[in-house]
Amino acid sequence: MSESLLSPVAPEPESRAPLPPPSRPRGPMSLVVLATLAVAFTLWAAQDIILPVLLAMFFALVGNPILRFLRRLWIPRAIGALLILGTGLGVTASLGVQLIGPAMDWAQEAPQQLRKVARQVQDLTKPMQQANQAAENFARVAGGESSRRIQVIRTQLDDPYRVLTRAPKLAASVLAVVLLTLFFMIYGESLQRAAIALFPNRQQQRFTTDILRSIEREVSRYVLTISVINTLVGLVFAGVLMLLGIGLQEALLWGTVAALLNFAPYVGPLIGVATMLLMGFVEFRDPLQALLPAAAYLALHTLEGQLVTPIVLGRQMKLSPLVLILALMVFGWAWGMVGLLLSVPLLVCIKLVLARLEGMQGWARLLE
């Protein structure tokens, strides 16, 4: 028998493809809903801590493009941050000094003027009120009820110490926002590098760095552009009010209100139109002239929203109106006026993050 027949034959190794990693089990929908509710409750309950941080990040994003420009001029980051923050605080303080006078005068005179407007409106609607009262009396008599009504008088005790207890809390929140804004502008970049260094390999670090830099650049450009556009809207509206015969300080007051309301899409302009309509009836006696401030504000907002902002920002920052309304409702319910101010920048950040994550581009398109 030959040697080849006696030698054992080694088995051929089987060529097997590597097994794919086991898929991560997905949690049940009930767990996802509970986690979402828990996060929403945490955001609402911890708003005293979260809102100063988010406001500071918002103001830091406004100052970051200016800070990058100052760095090209060989100005250190710390000095540039101090210059930007000092200039912003100075402009805000000077504007507040100019506006506190007309704001106090308006607060004192508005109740009397509103009562006059209410009497005028009541005189216009008096025939309808009389007809409704007669119909109610006829229905009450037909039902056998007495025509006498029971009046319930409610009294409310005003606590004079409530304002005093809120003042230190408000001052501490303002100081926290100012300090956090300064620290975000000075140390935000080094903190970002330290956080990226925690990733295990250089590929993940490079990928995360590119994403964060692009998001920070685009969001800061968006926030700064919107802030400049809204400021110009307020200045133009103040100039229109001056042409209508309103004083400089009061025109600046309503221009500032228009600029702040313009940060909240849809909701802010609706409040602005109602406010300017009320202001017009208080300032002017002629009904047609009283409609001019609200008409000017509506025309200016339409021009800005339909022409200026789409041309300046383009389609990249476009958001769905339905998603915007839902975001305004959620953030406004959770955080009040600050939530309305921050809802659009937060939604833009979410869209940009989703657009750059692999497999999440469909969710980003859903927000458009």
Tab-separated table of C-alpha atoms in Angstrom:
chain	number	residue	atom	x	y	z
A	1	MET	CA	0.000	0.000	0.000
A	2	SER	CA	1.416	3.354	-0.977
A	3	GLU	CA	2.463	6.008	1.490
A	4	SER	CA	-0.110	8.439	0.161
A	5	LEU	CA	-2.867	6.048	1.077
A	6	LEU	CA	-1.562	5.407	4.582
A	7	SER	CA	-0.985	9.077	5.524
A	8	PRO	CA	-3.958	10.771	7.111
A	9	VAL	CA	-5.658	13.455	5.063
A	10	ALA	CA	-5.882	16.827	6.837
A	11	PRO	CA	-9.372	18.303	6.751
A	12	GLU	CA	-9.730	21.440	4.644
A	13	PRO	CA	-10.549	24.509	6.669
A	14	GLU	CA	-14.057	25.647	6.162
A	15	SER	CA	-14.355	29.148	4.711
A	16	ARG	CA	-16.922	30.872	6.841
A	17	ALA	CA	-17.848	34.512	6.569
A	18	PRO	CA	-17.459	36.476	9.802
A	19	LEU	CA	-20.677	36.673	11.702
A	20	PRO	CA	-22.217	40.145	11.935
A	21	PRO	CA	-22.322	41.657	15.398
A	22	PRO	CA	-25.544	40.995	17.191
A	23	SER	CA	-28.072	43.742	16.677
A	24	ARG	CA	-28.842	45.903	19.610
A	25	PRO	CA	-32.277	45.122	20.988
A	26	ARG	CA	-34.710	47.976	20.663
A	27	GLY	CA	-36.609	49.106	23.695
A	28	PRO	CA	-40.375	48.898	23.784
A	29	MET	CA	-42.399	51.943	22.798
A	30	SER	CA	-43.709	52.344	26.335
A	31	LEU	CA	-40.138	52.742	27.606
A	32	VAL	CA	-39.409	55.352	24.932
A	33	VAL	CA	-42.527	57.312	25.890
A	34	LEU	CA	-41.635	57.166	29.579
A	35	ALA	CA	-38.077	58.311	28.858
A	36	THR	CA	-39.380	61.219	26.758
A	37	LEU	CA	-41.771	62.284	29.515
A	38	ALA	CA	-38.979	62.017	32.083
A	39	VAL	CA	-36.676	64.228	29.991
A	40	ALA	CA	-39.474	66.781	29.434
A	41	PHE	CA	-40.245	66.890	33.159
A	42	THR	CA	-36.544	67.303	33.965
A	43	LEU	CA	-36.224	70.197	31.514
A	44	TRP	CA	-39.244	71.870	33.099
A	45	ALA	CA	-38.253	71.224	36.722
A	46	ALA	CA	-34.597	72.240	36.272
A	47	GLN	CA	-35.284	75.384	34.247
A	48	ASP	CA	-33.646	77.606	36.875
A	49	ILE	CA	-30.354	75.877	36.060
A	50	ILE	CA	-30.863	75.053	32.385
A	51	LEU	CA	-32.124	78.433	31.159
A	52	PRO	CA	-29.075	80.504	32.262
A	53	VAL	CA	-26.787	77.963	30.569
A	54	LEU	CA	-28.811	77.992	27.326
A	55	LEU	CA	-29.041	81.797	27.313
A	56	ALA	CA	-25.285	82.047	27.845
A	57	MET	CA	-24.677	79.629	24.967
A	58	PHE	CA	-27.067	81.674	22.813
A	59	PHE	CA	-25.204	84.931	23.519
A	60	ALA	CA	-21.842	83.188	23.044
A	61	LEU	CA	-22.979	81.974	19.627
A	62	VAL	CA	-23.884	85.557	18.731
A	63	GLY	CA	-20.391	86.710	19.705
A	64	ASN	CA	-18.379	83.859	18.187
A	65	PRO	CA	-18.223	85.248	14.604
A	66	ILE	CA	-17.048	88.597	15.972
A	67	LEU	CA	-14.557	86.766	18.189
A	68	ARG	CA	-13.123	84.912	15.189
A	69	PHE	CA	-12.766	88.216	13.336
A	70	LEU	CA	-10.904	89.753	16.284
A	71	ARG	CA	-8.551	86.769	16.401
A	72	ARG	CA	-7.565	87.471	12.785
A	73	LEU	CA	-6.485	90.903	14.038
A	74	TRP	CA	-4.159	89.207	16.582
A	75	ILE	CA	-6.396	90.111	19.524
A	76	PRO	CA	-6.294	87.407	22.245
A	77	ARG	CA	-9.449	85.438	22.840
A	78	ALA	CA	-9.897	86.642	26.432
A	79	ILE	CA	-9.519	90.320	25.532
A	80	GLY	CA	-11.855	89.909	22.559
A	81	ALA	CA	-14.477	88.244	24.754
A	82	LEU	CA	-14.226	91.074	27.292
A	83	LEU	CA	-14.580	93.661	24.522
A	84	ILE	CA	-17.636	91.942	23.027
A	85	LEU	CA	-19.342	91.386	26.375
A	86	GLY	CA	-18.543	94.906	27.594
A	87	THR	CA	-19.884	96.445	24.394
A	88	GLY	CA	-23.065	94.367	24.599
A	89	LEU	CA	-23.652	95.269	28.235
A	90	GLY	CA	-22.967	98.940	27.528
A	91	VAL	CA	-25.424	99.074	24.628
A	92	THR	CA	-28.045	97.205	26.688
A	93	ALA	CA	-27.586	99.516	29.678
A	94	SER	CA	-27.774	102.679	27.581
A	95	LEU	CA	-30.864	101.388	25.795
A	96	GLY	CA	-32.435	100.468	29.135
A	97	VAL	CA	-31.787	103.966	30.491
A	98	GLN	CA	-33.454	105.439	27.423
A	99	LEU	CA	-36.448	103.101	27.626
A	100	ILE	CA	-37.172	103.020	31.349
A	101	GLY	CA	-38.716	106.502	31.289
A	102	PRO	CA	-41.295	105.931	28.528
A	103	ALA	CA	-41.968	102.434	29.863
A	104	MET	CA	-42.869	103.816	33.297
A	105	ASP	CA	-44.974	106.593	31.749
A	106	TRP	CA	-46.788	104.050	29.591
A	107	ALA	CA	-47.406	101.830	32.626
A	108	GLN	CA	-48.941	104.761	34.483
A	109	GLU	CA	-50.990	106.220	31.641
A	110	ALA	CA	-52.016	103.005	29.903
A	111	PRO	CA	-54.784	101.985	32.382
A	112	GLN	CA	-56.560	105.337	32.007
A	113	GLN	CA	-56.204	105.315	28.236
A	114	LEU	CA	-57.355	101.710	28.048
A	115	ARG	CA	-60.462	102.550	30.046
A	116	LYS	CA	-61.252	105.262	27.497
A	117	VAL	CA	-60.747	102.807	24.669
A	118	ALA	CA	-62.898	100.253	26.483
A	119	ARG	CA	-65.708	102.801	26.849
A	120	GLN	CA	-65.489	103.604	23.144
A	121	VAL	CA	-65.630	99.935	22.245
A	122	GLN	CA	-68.490	99.438	24.714
A	123	ASP	CA	-70.458	102.281	23.123
A	124	LEU	CA	-69.984	100.656	19.718
A	125	THR	CA	-71.149	97.268	20.973
A	126	LYS	CA	-73.881	98.548	23.299
A	127	PRO	CA	-76.808	97.618	20.988
A	128	MET	CA	-75.544	94.048	20.740
A	129	GLN	CA	-75.104	93.819	24.517
A	130	GLN	CA	-78.633	95.091	25.086
A	131	ALA	CA	-80.021	92.540	22.644
A	132	ASN	CA	-78.117	89.729	24.369
A	133	GLN	CA	-79.327	90.899	27.785
A	134	ALA	CA	-82.924	90.982	26.603
A	135	ALA	CA	-82.608	87.477	25.167
A	136	GLU	CA	-81.134	86.194	28.447
A	137	ASN	CA	-83.939	87.786	30.475
A	138	PHE	CA	-86.583	86.335	28.186
A	139	ALA	CA	-85.060	82.859	28.432
A	140	ARG	CA	-84.787	83.140	32.216
A	141	VAL	CA	-88.420	84.223	32.612
A	142	ALA	CA	-89.597	81.494	30.280
A	143	GLY	CA	-87.706	78.938	32.367
A	144	GLY	CA	-89.239	80.208	35.609
A	145	GLU	CA	-85.934	81.452	37.050
A	146	SER	CA	-85.547	84.610	39.037
A	147	SER	CA	-84.092	87.636	37.313
A	148	ARG	CA	-81.893	88.444	40.272
A	149	ARG	CA	-78.294	87.323	40.069
A	150	ILE	CA	-76.020	86.365	42.880
A	151	GLN	CA	-72.837	88.395	42.742
A	152	VAL	CA	-69.679	86.837	44.073
A	153	ILE	CA	-67.046	89.319	45.220
A	154	ARG	CA	-63.501	88.039	45.369
A	155	THR	CA	-60.725	89.779	47.232
A	156	GLN	CA	-57.032	89.309	46.662
A	157	LEU	CA	-54.308	90.264	49.086
A	158	ASP	CA	-51.151	91.567	47.435
A	159	ASP	CA	-47.959	90.503	49.137
A	160	PRO	CA	-45.574	93.511	49.169
A	161	TYR	CA	-42.621	91.264	49.961
A	162	ARG	CA	-43.050	89.083	46.864
A	163	VAL	CA	-41.196	91.554	44.639
A	164	LEU	CA	-38.416	91.912	47.204
A	165	THR	CA	-37.916	88.155	47.363
A	166	ARG	CA	-37.829	87.824	43.573
A	167	ALA	CA	-35.318	90.638	43.016
A	168	PRO	CA	-32.214	88.799	44.379
A	169	LYS	CA	-33.110	85.679	42.402
A	170	LEU	CA	-33.464	87.697	39.193
A	171	ALA	CA	-30.180	89.523	39.835
A	172	ALA	CA	-28.401	86.201	40.484
A	173	SER	CA	-29.783	84.764	37.228
A	174	VAL	CA	-28.627	87.814	35.228
A	175	LEU	CA	-25.164	87.644	36.810
A	176	ALA	CA	-24.977	83.914	36.065
A	177	VAL	CA	-25.860	84.510	32.403
A	178	VAL	CA	-23.205	87.226	32.081
A	179	LEU	CA	-20.452	85.141	33.689
A	180	LEU	CA	-21.369	81.983	31.775
A	181	THR	CA	-21.372	83.921	28.500
A	182	LEU	CA	-17.865	85.207	29.232
A	183	PHE	CA	-16.597	81.752	30.191
A	184	PHE	CA	-18.201	80.114	27.141
A	185	MET	CA	-16.487	82.603	24.830
A	186	ILE	CA	-13.089	82.245	26.536
A	187	TYR	CA	-12.937	78.573	27.539
A	188	GLY	CA	-15.532	76.998	25.252
A	189	GLU	CA	-12.990	76.031	22.601
A	190	SER	CA	-10.568	74.414	25.071
A	191	LEU	CA	-13.439	72.585	26.769
A	192	GLN	CA	-14.538	71.274	23.374
A	193	ARG	CA	-11.031	69.981	22.612
A	194	ALA	CA	-10.812	68.278	26.005
A	195	ALA	CA	-14.175	66.584	25.469
A	196	ILE	CA	-13.186	65.386	21.976
A	197	ALA	CA	-9.948	63.937	23.358
A	198	LEU	CA	-12.018	61.423	25.335
A	199	PHE	CA	-12.880	59.512	22.134
A	200	PRO	CA	-10.846	56.285	21.695
A	201	ASN	CA	-9.313	56.794	18.212
A	202	ARG	CA	-8.236	59.692	16.035
A	203	GLN	CA	-10.798	58.987	13.324
A	204	GLN	CA	-13.688	59.537	15.720
A	205	GLN	CA	-11.975	62.601	17.127
A	206	ARG	CA	-11.500	64.107	13.657
A	207	PHE	CA	-15.060	63.310	12.627
A	208	THR	CA	-16.511	64.829	15.796
A	209	THR	CA	-14.301	67.911	15.460
A	210	ASP	CA	-15.481	68.538	11.900
A	211	ILE	CA	-19.126	68.163	12.882
A	212	LEU	CA	-18.877	70.444	15.915
A	213	ARG	CA	-16.944	73.120	14.052
A	214	SER	CA	-19.363	73.197	11.142
A	215	ILE	CA	-22.394	73.239	13.446
A	216	GLU	CA	-20.892	75.960	15.634
A	217	ARG	CA	-20.024	78.069	12.598
A	218	GLU	CA	-23.416	77.742	10.914
A	219	VAL	CA	-25.487	78.164	14.076
A	220	SER	CA	-23.474	81.195	15.189
A	221	ARG	CA	-23.882	82.701	11.729
A	222	TYR	CA	-27.622	82.022	11.864
A	223	VAL	CA	-28.046	83.518	15.339
A	224	LEU	CA	-25.961	86.588	14.527
A	225	THR	CA	-27.792	87.125	11.211
A	226	ILE	CA	-31.221	86.831	12.822
A	227	SER	CA	-30.155	89.197	15.616
A	228	VAL	CA	-28.956	91.803	13.086
A	229	ILE	CA	-32.126	91.471	10.985
A	230	ASN	CA	-34.408	91.822	14.020
A	231	THR	CA	-32.418	94.834	15.235
A	232	LEU	CA	-32.837	96.500	11.843
A	233	VAL	CA	-36.558	95.687	11.918
A	234	GLY	CA	-36.846	97.396	15.315
A	235	LEU	CA	-34.924	100.476	14.137
A	236	VAL	CA	-36.990	100.815	10.951
A	237	PHE	CA	-40.235	100.413	12.892
A	238	ALA	CA	-39.088	103.052	15.393
A	239	GLY	CA	-38.386	105.391	12.470
A	240	VAL	CA	-41.884	104.762	11.067
A	241	LEU	CA	-43.420	105.583	14.449
A	242	MET	CA	-41.443	108.819	14.578
A	243	LEU	CA	-42.829	109.731	11.156
A	244	LEU	CA	-46.326	109.122	12.570
A	245	GLY	CA	-45.675	111.696	15.298
A	246	ILE	CA	-44.550	109.539	18.245
A	247	GLY	CA	-41.607	110.754	20.341
A	248	LEU	CA	-38.103	109.339	20.022
A	249	GLN	CA	-37.916	107.480	23.334
A	250	GLU	CA	-41.364	105.944	22.988
A	251	ALA	CA	-40.625	104.987	19.388
A	252	LEU	CA	-37.430	103.257	20.550
A	253	LEU	CA	-39.467	101.436	23.212
A	254	TRP	CA	-41.890	99.978	20.669
A	255	GLY	CA	-39.062	99.296	18.214
A	256	THR	CA	-37.305	97.235	20.891
A	257	VAL	CA	-40.529	95.353	21.595
A	258	ALA	CA	-40.925	94.637	17.876
A	259	ALA	CA	-37.336	93.391	17.605
A	260	LEU	CA	-37.692	91.045	20.593
A	261	LEU	CA	-41.039	89.670	19.425
A	262	ASN	CA	-39.564	88.942	16.002
A	263	PHE	CA	-37.353	86.212	17.520
A	264	ALA	CA	-40.468	84.043	17.995
A	265	PRO	CA	-41.917	83.230	14.546
A	266	TYR	CA	-45.702	83.345	14.085
A	267	VAL	CA	-46.422	83.811	17.796
A	268	GLY	CA	-44.314	86.963	18.192
A	269	PRO	CA	-45.801	88.800	15.193
A	270	LEU	CA	-49.349	87.968	16.321
A	271	ILE	CA	-48.626	89.426	19.754
A	272	GLY	CA	-46.894	92.366	18.074
A	273	VAL	CA	-49.840	93.208	15.829
A	274	ALA	CA	-52.247	93.098	18.791
A	275	THR	CA	-49.894	95.226	20.898
A	276	MET	CA	-49.349	97.824	18.169
A	277	LEU	CA	-53.081	97.949	17.521
A	278	LEU	CA	-53.706	98.668	21.193
A	279	MET	CA	-50.913	101.231	21.244
A	280	GLY	CA	-52.383	102.959	18.190
A	281	PHE	CA	-55.803	103.341	19.806
A	282	VAL	CA	-54.158	104.762	22.917
A	283	GLU	CA	-51.922	107.221	21.059
A	284	PHE	CA	-54.307	108.428	18.349
A	285	ARG	CA	-57.945	109.458	18.466
A	286	ASP	CA	-58.667	108.998	14.778
A	287	PRO	CA	-59.591	105.313	14.191
A	288	LEU	CA	-57.897	105.221	10.789
A	289	GLN	CA	-54.721	106.760	12.175
A	290	ALA	CA	-54.812	104.345	15.100
A	291	LEU	CA	-54.531	101.423	12.662
A	292	LEU	CA	-51.324	102.739	11.084
A	293	PRO	CA	-48.795	101.366	13.668
A	294	ALA	CA	-50.216	97.835	13.441
A	295	ALA	CA	-50.390	98.052	9.624
A	296	ALA	CA	-46.790	99.298	9.424
A	297	TYR	CA	-45.579	96.537	11.748
A	298	LEU	CA	-47.428	93.863	9.760
A	299	ALA	CA	-46.069	95.143	6.435
A	300	LEU	CA	-42.526	95.340	7.806
A	301	HIS	CA	-42.699	91.839	9.250
A	302	THR	CA	-44.111	90.429	5.995
A	303	LEU	CA	-41.290	92.035	4.008
A	304	GLU	CA	-38.682	90.670	6.410
A	305	GLY	CA	-40.130	87.171	6.686
A	306	GLN	CA	-40.920	86.597	3.017
A	307	LEU	CA	-38.052	88.411	1.303
A	308	VAL	CA	-35.093	89.496	3.460
A	309	THR	CA	-34.551	86.443	5.688
A	310	PRO	CA	-34.939	83.792	2.909
A	311	ILE	CA	-32.471	85.690	0.687
A	312	VAL	CA	-29.893	86.148	3.444
A	313	LEU	CA	-30.064	82.676	4.998
A	314	GLY	CA	-31.131	80.606	2.001
A	315	ARG	CA	-32.821	77.212	2.114
A	316	GLN	CA	-30.285	75.575	4.447
A	317	MET	CA	-31.917	77.063	7.544
A	318	LYS	CA	-35.476	76.517	6.327
A	319	LEU	CA	-37.810	74.936	8.875
A	320	SER	CA	-41.313	73.572	8.531
A	321	PRO	CA	-43.992	75.973	9.810
A	322	LEU	CA	-45.809	73.092	11.532
A	323	VAL	CA	-42.628	71.981	13.296
A	324	LEU	CA	-41.958	75.592	14.294
A	325	ILE	CA	-45.418	75.968	15.811
A	326	LEU	CA	-45.037	72.715	17.739
A	327	ALA	CA	-41.586	73.754	18.986
A	328	LEU	CA	-42.901	77.164	20.073
A	329	MET	CA	-45.760	75.511	21.943
A	330	VAL	CA	-43.494	73.007	23.715
A	331	PHE	CA	-40.678	75.383	24.632
A	332	GLY	CA	-43.083	78.215	25.451
A	333	TRP	CA	-45.044	75.933	27.776
A	334	ALA	CA	-41.897	74.663	29.471
A	335	TRP	CA	-39.821	77.860	29.731
A	336	GLY	CA	-42.141	80.793	29.014
A	337	MET	CA	-40.819	83.784	27.066
A	338	VAL	CA	-37.241	82.512	27.267
A	339	GLY	CA	-38.402	79.283	25.649
A	340	LEU	CA	-39.988	81.242	22.802
A	341	LEU	CA	-36.698	83.067	22.315
A	342	LEU	CA	-34.591	79.898	22.292
A	343	SER	CA	-36.937	77.558	20.422
A	344	VAL	CA	-35.785	78.442	16.890
A	345	PRO	CA	-32.002	78.309	17.595
A	346	LEU	CA	-32.441	74.985	19.390
A	347	LEU	CA	-34.454	73.607	16.480
A	348	VAL	CA	-31.779	74.761	14.026
A	349	CYS	CA	-29.104	73.016	16.116
A	350	ILE	CA	-31.122	69.788	16.107
A	351	LYS	CA	-31.586	69.961	12.335
A	352	LEU	CA	-27.880	70.562	11.686
A	353	VAL	CA	-26.852	67.691	13.958
A	354	LEU	CA	-29.287	65.305	12.292
A	355	ALA	CA	-28.144	66.377	8.815
A	356	ARG	CA	-24.535	65.393	9.591
A	357	LEU	CA	-25.135	62.109	11.364
A	358	GLU	CA	-25.126	59.012	9.169
A	359	GLY	CA	-28.587	57.554	8.754
A	360	MET	CA	-30.355	60.589	10.265
A	361	GLN	CA	-30.645	62.770	7.166
A	362	GLY	CA	-34.275	61.727	6.729
A	363	TRP	CA	-35.154	63.191	10.115
A	364	ALA	CA	-33.422	66.418	9.139
A	365	ARG	CA	-35.502	66.602	5.955
A	366	LEU	CA	-38.585	65.976	8.069
A	367	LEU	CA	-37.959	69.293	9.829
A	368	GLU	CA	-37.912	71.245	6.551
